[in-house]
Amino acid sequence: MAELNLLTDGGSFFEGPRWRDDRWWVSDFYRHGVYTVTTDGLVEKVLDAPEQSSGLGWLPDGSLVYVSMVDRKVMRRSPEGETSVYADLSGYATGHVNDLVAANDGNVWVGNFGFDLMEGADLQPAKLMRIDPEGKLSVAAEDLYFPNGMVITPDQKTLVVGETFGNRMTAFTIADDGELYDRRDWAEFGPRPAPGPRADMLKQLSIGPDGCCLDAEGQIWIADAFNQRCIRVAEGGEITDEIKAPEGQGVFACMLGDTDGRTLLMCCAPDSSAKRRKQANEATLYTARVAVPHAGNP
C-alpha cells in the first residue's frame, strides 16, 4: 500500500484538484474560494467564490475557468485578474453545476448534479454541457446519472465522464468540431440503476466515481465516493490498484501532479454532507507516490 502523507488540513470540503505552475490548485466549497497549495503545504487563497467553486480549468490564453455551483455558472478569471461570467448554465442544469474539464483547444465540458442532492431528492439524469472556444453554450450529451469527474486523453480525441450514480465511466469520441459521438461504457462497475426512489437506487450502486485523473498507461485514478478509497481502473473496469483514505475519512477527488507527475493528491473529508461540512473544518489533502505519471487533461 502506498504511504499517505498529510499535505494540509483545516479545509471545509476540498474539490476540483489540479496541478499547474508547480503547485496544487483546489476549490474549498464552504470557505468559498480557490486555493493554491505548495508541495510543502503552504496554502494561499487565489480568489473568492461566494457561490461555491468546484471544477477548475485553463483556457489557451491562460485564463482560469471555474465552476460557480449554486448559481449554476462558469466563471473566468483573465490573466490580468479580471473576473467575469463565462457561461450561464442555469437554463440547462437541473442541479448544482459541479466539475469541468478544459481541452487544449479551449472547449470546456461541464457537468451538474441533475437533482437536489443535499435535500435528498430522487435522482434524475442530467445534461453534460459544452462551452466552445467562442464561449457558446450547447448540450453535449444527455441522460447521464450525475456527470462528475472527467478526463481527456492526450490525443484530445476521447472524453471519459464519471457517472457517480450510474455505476460507470462513460466515454465519448470528440469530433474535430468539438461535438461528442460514439457513446460507450469505458468501465462498468454494475448495472445501470433503474429509476426510482433515491433509497432504492443507492442500494444498486457499487462504486461512486467522483473526481478523477488519467495516467500515462491510459488508466484512470478515481475517487470512489462510496467506499473511502481511490482506485486505479483500466478500460473495461478492472481495478489494478487501490489507496484507502485515512481512518474516518472519505475521498471525493484526486489528481496526479508534482514535478514528475507521480504524486496522487487526495481530497478527503469525513463525509460530503453540506450541513456538516459547513460547520467544521475537517477536510484534508493527502498525497501518495505512485509509479505511473499523469497524462491528458485535466
GROMACS .gro file of C-alpha atoms in nm:
model
  298
    1MET     CA    1   0.000   0.000   0.000
    2ALA     CA    2   0.118   0.350  -0.083
    3GLU     CA    3   0.220   0.566   0.212
    4LEU     CA    4  -0.015   0.857   0.277
    5ASN     CA    5   0.128   1.193   0.376
    6LEU     CA    6  -0.076   1.483   0.510
    7LEU     CA    7  -0.023   1.792   0.294
    8THR     CA    8  -0.265   2.028   0.469
    9ASP     CA    9  -0.577   2.023   0.683
   10GLY     CA   10  -0.837   2.271   0.810
   11GLY     CA   11  -1.047   2.281   0.494
   12SER     CA   12  -1.425   2.259   0.478
   13PHE     CA   13  -1.458   2.041   0.166
   14PHE     CA   14  -1.184   2.030  -0.096
   15GLU     CA   15  -1.274   1.958  -0.459
   16GLY     CA   16  -1.154   2.010  -0.817
   17PRO     CA   17  -0.781   1.946  -0.755
   18ARG     CA   18  -0.538   2.038  -1.033
   19TRP     CA   19  -0.160   2.072  -1.078
   20ARG     CA   20  -0.033   2.387  -1.250
   21ASP     CA   21   0.261   2.625  -1.214
   22ASP     CA   22   0.443   2.395  -0.973
   23ARG     CA   23   0.163   2.391  -0.717
   24TRP     CA   24  -0.170   2.232  -0.642
   25TRP     CA   25  -0.494   2.418  -0.702
   26VAL     CA   26  -0.815   2.325  -0.519
   27SER     CA   27  -1.162   2.461  -0.455
   28ASP     CA   28  -1.291   2.470  -0.099
   29PHE     CA   29  -1.671   2.464  -0.106
   30TYR     CA   30  -1.761   2.631   0.221
   31ARG     CA   31  -1.461   2.857   0.265
   32HIS     CA   32  -1.583   2.993  -0.068
   33GLY     CA   33  -1.264   3.017  -0.265
   34VAL     CA   34  -0.998   2.871  -0.490
   35TYR     CA   35  -0.669   2.799  -0.315
   36THR     CA   36  -0.318   2.700  -0.413
   37VAL     CA   37  -0.103   2.467  -0.204
   38THR     CA   38   0.271   2.424  -0.246
   39THR     CA   39   0.436   2.084  -0.215
   40ASP     CA   40   0.544   2.176   0.137
   41GLY     CA   41   0.188   2.269   0.240
   42LEU     CA   42   0.184   2.649   0.211
   43VAL     CA   43  -0.179   2.749   0.142
   44GLU     CA   44  -0.282   3.071  -0.036
   45LYS     CA   45  -0.630   3.188  -0.133
   46VAL     CA   46  -0.629   3.287  -0.500
   47LEU     CA   47  -0.984   3.413  -0.542
   48ASP     CA   48  -1.321   3.441  -0.370
   49ALA     CA   49  -1.604   3.221  -0.495
   50PRO     CA   50  -1.915   3.319  -0.298
   51GLU     CA   51  -2.141   3.075  -0.485
   52GLN     CA   52  -1.918   2.773  -0.416
   53SER     CA   53  -1.641   2.685  -0.662
   54SER     CA   54  -1.567   2.331  -0.780
   55GLY     CA   55  -1.409   2.220  -1.110
   56LEU     CA   56  -1.113   2.419  -1.245
   57GLY     CA   57  -0.950   2.450  -1.586
   58TRP     CA   58  -0.746   2.682  -1.805
   59LEU     CA   59  -0.816   2.825  -2.149
   60PRO     CA   60  -0.545   2.857  -2.416
   61ASP     CA   61  -0.490   3.224  -2.325
   62GLY     CA   62  -0.410   3.130  -1.964
   63SER     CA   63  -0.748   3.231  -1.821
   64LEU     CA   64  -0.872   3.025  -1.528
   65VAL     CA   65  -1.227   2.896  -1.565
   66TYR     CA   66  -1.405   2.764  -1.259
   67VAL     CA   67  -1.748   2.636  -1.169
   68SER     CA   68  -1.977   2.853  -0.958
   69MET     CA   69  -2.200   2.578  -0.827
   70VAL     CA   70  -2.500   2.731  -0.659
   71ASP     CA   71  -2.583   2.995  -0.924
   72ARG     CA   72  -2.502   2.742  -1.199
   73LYS     CA   73  -2.238   2.940  -1.386
   74VAL     CA   74  -1.885   2.903  -1.510
   75MET     CA   75  -1.664   3.198  -1.426
   76ARG     CA   76  -1.349   3.321  -1.599
   77ARG     CA   77  -1.054   3.496  -1.442
   78SER     CA   78  -0.830   3.657  -1.704
   79PRO     CA   79  -0.450   3.650  -1.681
   80GLU     CA   80  -0.480   4.014  -1.568
   81GLY     CA   81  -0.701   3.907  -1.276
   82GLU     CA   82  -1.040   4.030  -1.401
   83THR     CA   83  -1.333   3.801  -1.319
   84SER     CA   84  -1.645   3.766  -1.537
   85VAL     CA   85  -1.924   3.520  -1.616
   86TYR     CA   86  -1.801   3.288  -1.890
   87ALA     CA   87  -2.123   3.087  -1.928
   88ASP     CA   88  -2.461   3.077  -1.753
   89LEU     CA   89  -2.587   2.718  -1.730
   90SER     CA   90  -2.898   2.795  -1.525
   91GLY     CA   91  -3.128   2.727  -1.820
   92TYR     CA   92  -2.987   2.375  -1.862
   93ALA     CA   93  -2.854   2.250  -1.529
   94THR     CA   94  -3.117   2.084  -1.310
   95GLY     CA   95  -2.888   2.072  -1.007
   96HIS     CA   96  -2.571   2.237  -0.883
   97VAL     CA   97  -2.306   2.268  -1.152
   98ASN     CA   98  -2.011   2.053  -1.049
   99ASP     CA   99  -1.690   1.952  -1.225
  100LEU     CA  100  -1.544   2.062  -1.559
  101VAL     CA  101  -1.259   1.973  -1.791
  102ALA     CA  102  -1.093   2.204  -2.044
  103ALA     CA  103  -0.943   2.072  -2.368
  104ASN     CA  104  -0.626   2.211  -2.525
  105ASP     CA  105  -0.829   2.386  -2.797
  106GLY     CA  106  -1.047   2.574  -2.548
  107ASN     CA  107  -1.355   2.352  -2.546
  108VAL     CA  108  -1.488   2.305  -2.192
  109TRP     CA  109  -1.728   2.031  -2.076
  110VAL     CA  110  -1.930   2.087  -1.758
  111GLY     CA  111  -2.147   1.850  -1.554
  112ASN     CA  112  -2.421   1.907  -1.297
  113PHE     CA  113  -2.594   1.709  -1.024
  114GLY     CA  114  -2.924   1.679  -1.212
  115PHE     CA  115  -3.129   1.698  -0.890
  116ASP     CA  116  -3.114   1.845  -0.539
  117LEU     CA  117  -2.858   1.613  -0.385
  118MET     CA  118  -2.827   1.784  -0.048
  119GLU     CA  119  -3.203   1.787   0.015
  120GLY     CA  120  -3.243   1.416  -0.056
  121ALA     CA  121  -3.438   1.442  -0.381
  122ASP     CA  122  -3.480   1.136  -0.602
  123LEU     CA  123  -3.215   1.104  -0.869
  124GLN     CA  124  -3.282   1.250  -1.213
  125PRO     CA  125  -3.050   1.226  -1.515
  126ALA     CA  126  -2.853   1.535  -1.615
  127LYS     CA  127  -2.718   1.705  -1.925
  128LEU     CA  128  -2.347   1.743  -1.997
  129MET     CA  129  -2.280   2.089  -2.138
  130ARG     CA  130  -2.010   2.219  -2.372
  131ILE     CA  131  -1.872   2.571  -2.386
  132ASP     CA  132  -1.696   2.611  -2.720
  133PRO     CA  133  -1.382   2.825  -2.771
  134GLU     CA  134  -1.602   3.123  -2.862
  135GLY     CA  135  -1.796   3.090  -2.537
  136LYS     CA  136  -2.111   2.943  -2.695
  137LEU     CA  137  -2.303   2.701  -2.472
  138SER     CA  138  -2.466   2.382  -2.604
  139VAL     CA  139  -2.586   2.040  -2.483
  140ALA     CA  140  -2.308   1.786  -2.541
  141ALA     CA  141  -2.486   1.475  -2.406
  142GLU     CA  142  -2.799   1.384  -2.211
  143ASP     CA  143  -2.922   1.112  -1.974
  144LEU     CA  144  -2.612   1.097  -1.754
  145TYR     CA  145  -2.651   0.991  -1.390
  146PHE     CA  146  -2.467   1.268  -1.205
  147PRO     CA  147  -2.185   1.351  -1.452
  148ASN     CA  148  -1.889   1.426  -1.231
  149GLY     CA  149  -1.511   1.399  -1.279
  150MET     CA  150  -1.386   1.389  -1.639
  151VAL     CA  151  -1.064   1.327  -1.829
  152ILE     CA  152  -0.948   1.388  -2.186
  153THR     CA  153  -0.690   1.158  -2.342
  154PRO     CA  154  -0.355   1.306  -2.454
  155ASP     CA  155  -0.455   1.294  -2.823
  156GLN     CA  156  -0.762   1.505  -2.733
  157LYS     CA  157  -0.987   1.251  -2.907
  158THR     CA  158  -1.167   1.087  -2.612
  159LEU     CA  159  -1.364   1.230  -2.321
  160VAL     CA  160  -1.438   0.998  -2.026
  161VAL     CA  161  -1.706   1.104  -1.777
  162GLY     CA  162  -1.767   0.953  -1.435
  163GLU     CA  163  -2.136   0.890  -1.361
  164THR     CA  164  -2.141   0.889  -0.981
  165PHE     CA  165  -2.490   0.737  -0.960
  166GLY     CA  166  -2.461   0.533  -1.280
  167ASN     CA  167  -2.211   0.263  -1.177
  168ARG     CA  168  -1.984   0.354  -1.468
  169MET     CA  169  -1.734   0.566  -1.655
  170THR     CA  170  -1.877   0.671  -1.991
  171ALA     CA  171  -1.660   0.754  -2.293
  172PHE     CA  172  -1.727   0.971  -2.597
  173THR     CA  173  -1.522   1.036  -2.907
  174ILE     CA  174  -1.453   1.407  -2.960
  175ALA     CA  175  -1.506   1.521  -3.318
  176ASP     CA  176  -1.286   1.785  -3.477
  177ASP     CA  177  -1.563   2.039  -3.425
  178GLY     CA  178  -1.595   1.952  -3.054
  179GLU     CA  179  -1.917   1.751  -3.083
  180LEU     CA  180  -1.934   1.422  -2.893
  181TYR     CA  181  -2.030   1.091  -3.054
  182ASP     CA  182  -1.986   0.713  -3.016
  183ARG     CA  183  -2.106   0.699  -2.656
  184ARG     CA  184  -1.991   0.380  -2.484
  185ASP     CA  185  -1.906   0.228  -2.146
  186TRP     CA  186  -1.539   0.282  -2.061
  187ALA     CA  187  -1.579   0.092  -1.735
  188GLU     CA  188  -1.894  -0.064  -1.594
  189PHE     CA  189  -1.900  -0.140  -1.220
  190GLY     CA  190  -2.253  -0.279  -1.207
  191PRO     CA  191  -2.591  -0.249  -1.378
  192ARG     CA  192  -2.720   0.097  -1.456
  193PRO     CA  193  -2.968   0.162  -1.172
  194ALA     CA  194  -3.335   0.157  -1.256
  195PRO     CA  195  -3.505   0.494  -1.199
  196GLY     CA  196  -3.698   0.514  -0.876
  197PRO     CA  197  -3.682   0.633  -0.518
  198ARG     CA  198  -3.340   0.753  -0.408
  199ALA     CA  199  -3.301   0.491  -0.134
  200ASP     CA  200  -3.370   0.209  -0.379
  201MET     CA  201  -3.121   0.344  -0.632
  202LEU     CA  202  -2.844   0.382  -0.377
  203LYS     CA  203  -2.871   0.012  -0.293
  204GLN     CA  204  -2.784  -0.069  -0.656
  205LEU     CA  205  -2.453   0.121  -0.659
  206SER     CA  206  -2.118  -0.047  -0.602
  207ILE     CA  207  -1.867   0.229  -0.689
  208GLY     CA  208  -1.926   0.604  -0.690
  209PRO     CA  209  -1.688   0.771  -0.939
  210ASP     CA  210  -1.615   1.125  -0.824
  211GLY     CA  211  -1.309   1.333  -0.916
  212CYS     CA  212  -1.058   1.151  -1.137
  213CYS     CA  213  -0.738   1.177  -1.341
  214LEU     CA  214  -0.565   0.988  -1.622
  215ASP     CA  215  -0.219   0.833  -1.617
  216ALA     CA  216   0.035   0.760  -1.891
  217GLU     CA  217  -0.072   0.395  -1.921
  218GLY     CA  218  -0.428   0.502  -2.004
  219GLN     CA  219  -0.570   0.403  -1.666
  220ILE     CA  220  -0.781   0.636  -1.453
  221TRP     CA  221  -0.742   0.708  -1.083
  222ILE     CA  222  -1.093   0.753  -0.943
  223ALA     CA  223  -1.205   0.885  -0.607
  224ASP     CA  224  -1.465   0.628  -0.504
  225ALA     CA  225  -1.702   0.844  -0.302
  226PHE     CA  226  -1.894   0.544  -0.167
  227ASN     CA  227  -1.603   0.332  -0.041
  228GLN     CA  228  -1.343   0.563   0.119
  229ARG     CA  229  -1.069   0.500  -0.135
  230CYS     CA  230  -0.903   0.591  -0.461
  231ILE     CA  231  -0.893   0.316  -0.721
  232ARG     CA  232  -0.687   0.283  -1.039
  233VAL     CA  233  -0.905   0.142  -1.315
  234ALA     CA  234  -0.819   0.005  -1.659
  235GLU     CA  235  -1.054   0.041  -1.954
  236GLY     CA  236  -1.309  -0.236  -1.917
  237GLY     CA  237  -1.338  -0.192  -1.540
  238GLU     CA  238  -1.052  -0.393  -1.386
  239ILE     CA  239  -0.928  -0.235  -1.062
  240THR     CA  240  -0.547  -0.251  -1.073
  241ASP     CA  241  -0.461  -0.055  -0.759
  242GLU     CA  242  -0.626   0.092  -0.451
  243ILE     CA  243  -0.530   0.353  -0.193
  244LYS     CA  244  -0.756   0.375   0.110
  245ALA     CA  245  -0.845   0.708   0.270
  246PRO     CA  246  -0.724   0.776   0.624
  247GLU     CA  247  -0.937   0.629   0.901
  248GLY     CA  248  -1.262   0.820   0.941
  249GLN     CA  249  -1.231   0.998   0.606
  250GLY     CA  250  -1.378   0.955   0.261
  251VAL     CA  251  -1.209   1.065  -0.059
  252PHE     CA  252  -1.403   1.276  -0.310
  253ALA     CA  253  -1.148   1.388  -0.570
  254CYS     CA  254  -0.792   1.313  -0.677
  255MET     CA  255  -0.527   1.441  -0.916
  256LEU     CA  256  -0.182   1.339  -1.035
  257GLY     CA  257   0.083   1.607  -1.027
  258ASP     CA  258   0.417   1.723  -0.881
  259THR     CA  259   0.727   1.784  -1.091
  260ASP     CA  260   0.732   1.426  -1.218
  261GLY     CA  261   0.354   1.372  -1.229
  262ARG     CA  262   0.379   1.078  -0.989
  263THR     CA  263   0.216   1.223  -0.678
  264LEU     CA  264  -0.152   1.149  -0.627
  265LEU     CA  265  -0.336   1.420  -0.433
  266MET     CA  266  -0.648   1.304  -0.249
  267CYS     CA  267  -0.924   1.538  -0.129
  268CYS     CA  268  -1.056   1.386   0.192
  269ALA     CA  269  -1.334   1.467   0.441
  270PRO     CA  270  -1.546   1.271   0.691
  271ASP     CA  271  -1.845   1.288   0.453
  272SER     CA  272  -2.000   1.508   0.183
  273SER     CA  273  -2.295   1.644   0.384
  274ALA     CA  274  -2.328   2.017   0.320
  275LYS     CA  275  -2.481   2.073   0.662
  276ARG     CA  276  -2.196   1.901   0.848
  277ARG     CA  277  -1.912   2.031   0.631
  278LYS     CA  278  -2.027   2.392   0.672
  279GLN     CA  279  -1.999   2.356   1.048
  280ALA     CA  280  -1.649   2.207   1.076
  281ASN     CA  281  -1.311   2.248   0.907
  282GLU     CA  282  -1.221   1.879   0.894
  283ALA     CA  283  -1.124   1.839   0.528
  284THR     CA  284  -0.770   1.734   0.445
  285LEU     CA  285  -0.536   1.693   0.149
  286TYR     CA  286  -0.321   1.380   0.145
  287THR     CA  287  -0.056   1.271  -0.104
  288ALA     CA  288   0.074   0.933  -0.211
  289ARG     CA  289   0.352   0.844  -0.451
  290VAL     CA  290   0.258   0.620  -0.746
  291ALA     CA  291   0.451   0.453  -1.028
  292VAL     CA  292   0.285   0.591  -1.343
  293PRO     CA  293   0.276   0.966  -1.414
  294HIS     CA  294  -0.007   1.195  -1.514
  295ALA     CA  295  -0.133   1.222  -1.870
  296GLY     CA  296  -0.405   1.412  -2.057
  297ASN     CA  297  -0.643   1.672  -1.912
  298PRO     CA  298  -0.701   1.799  -1.652
   0.00000   0.00000   0.00000
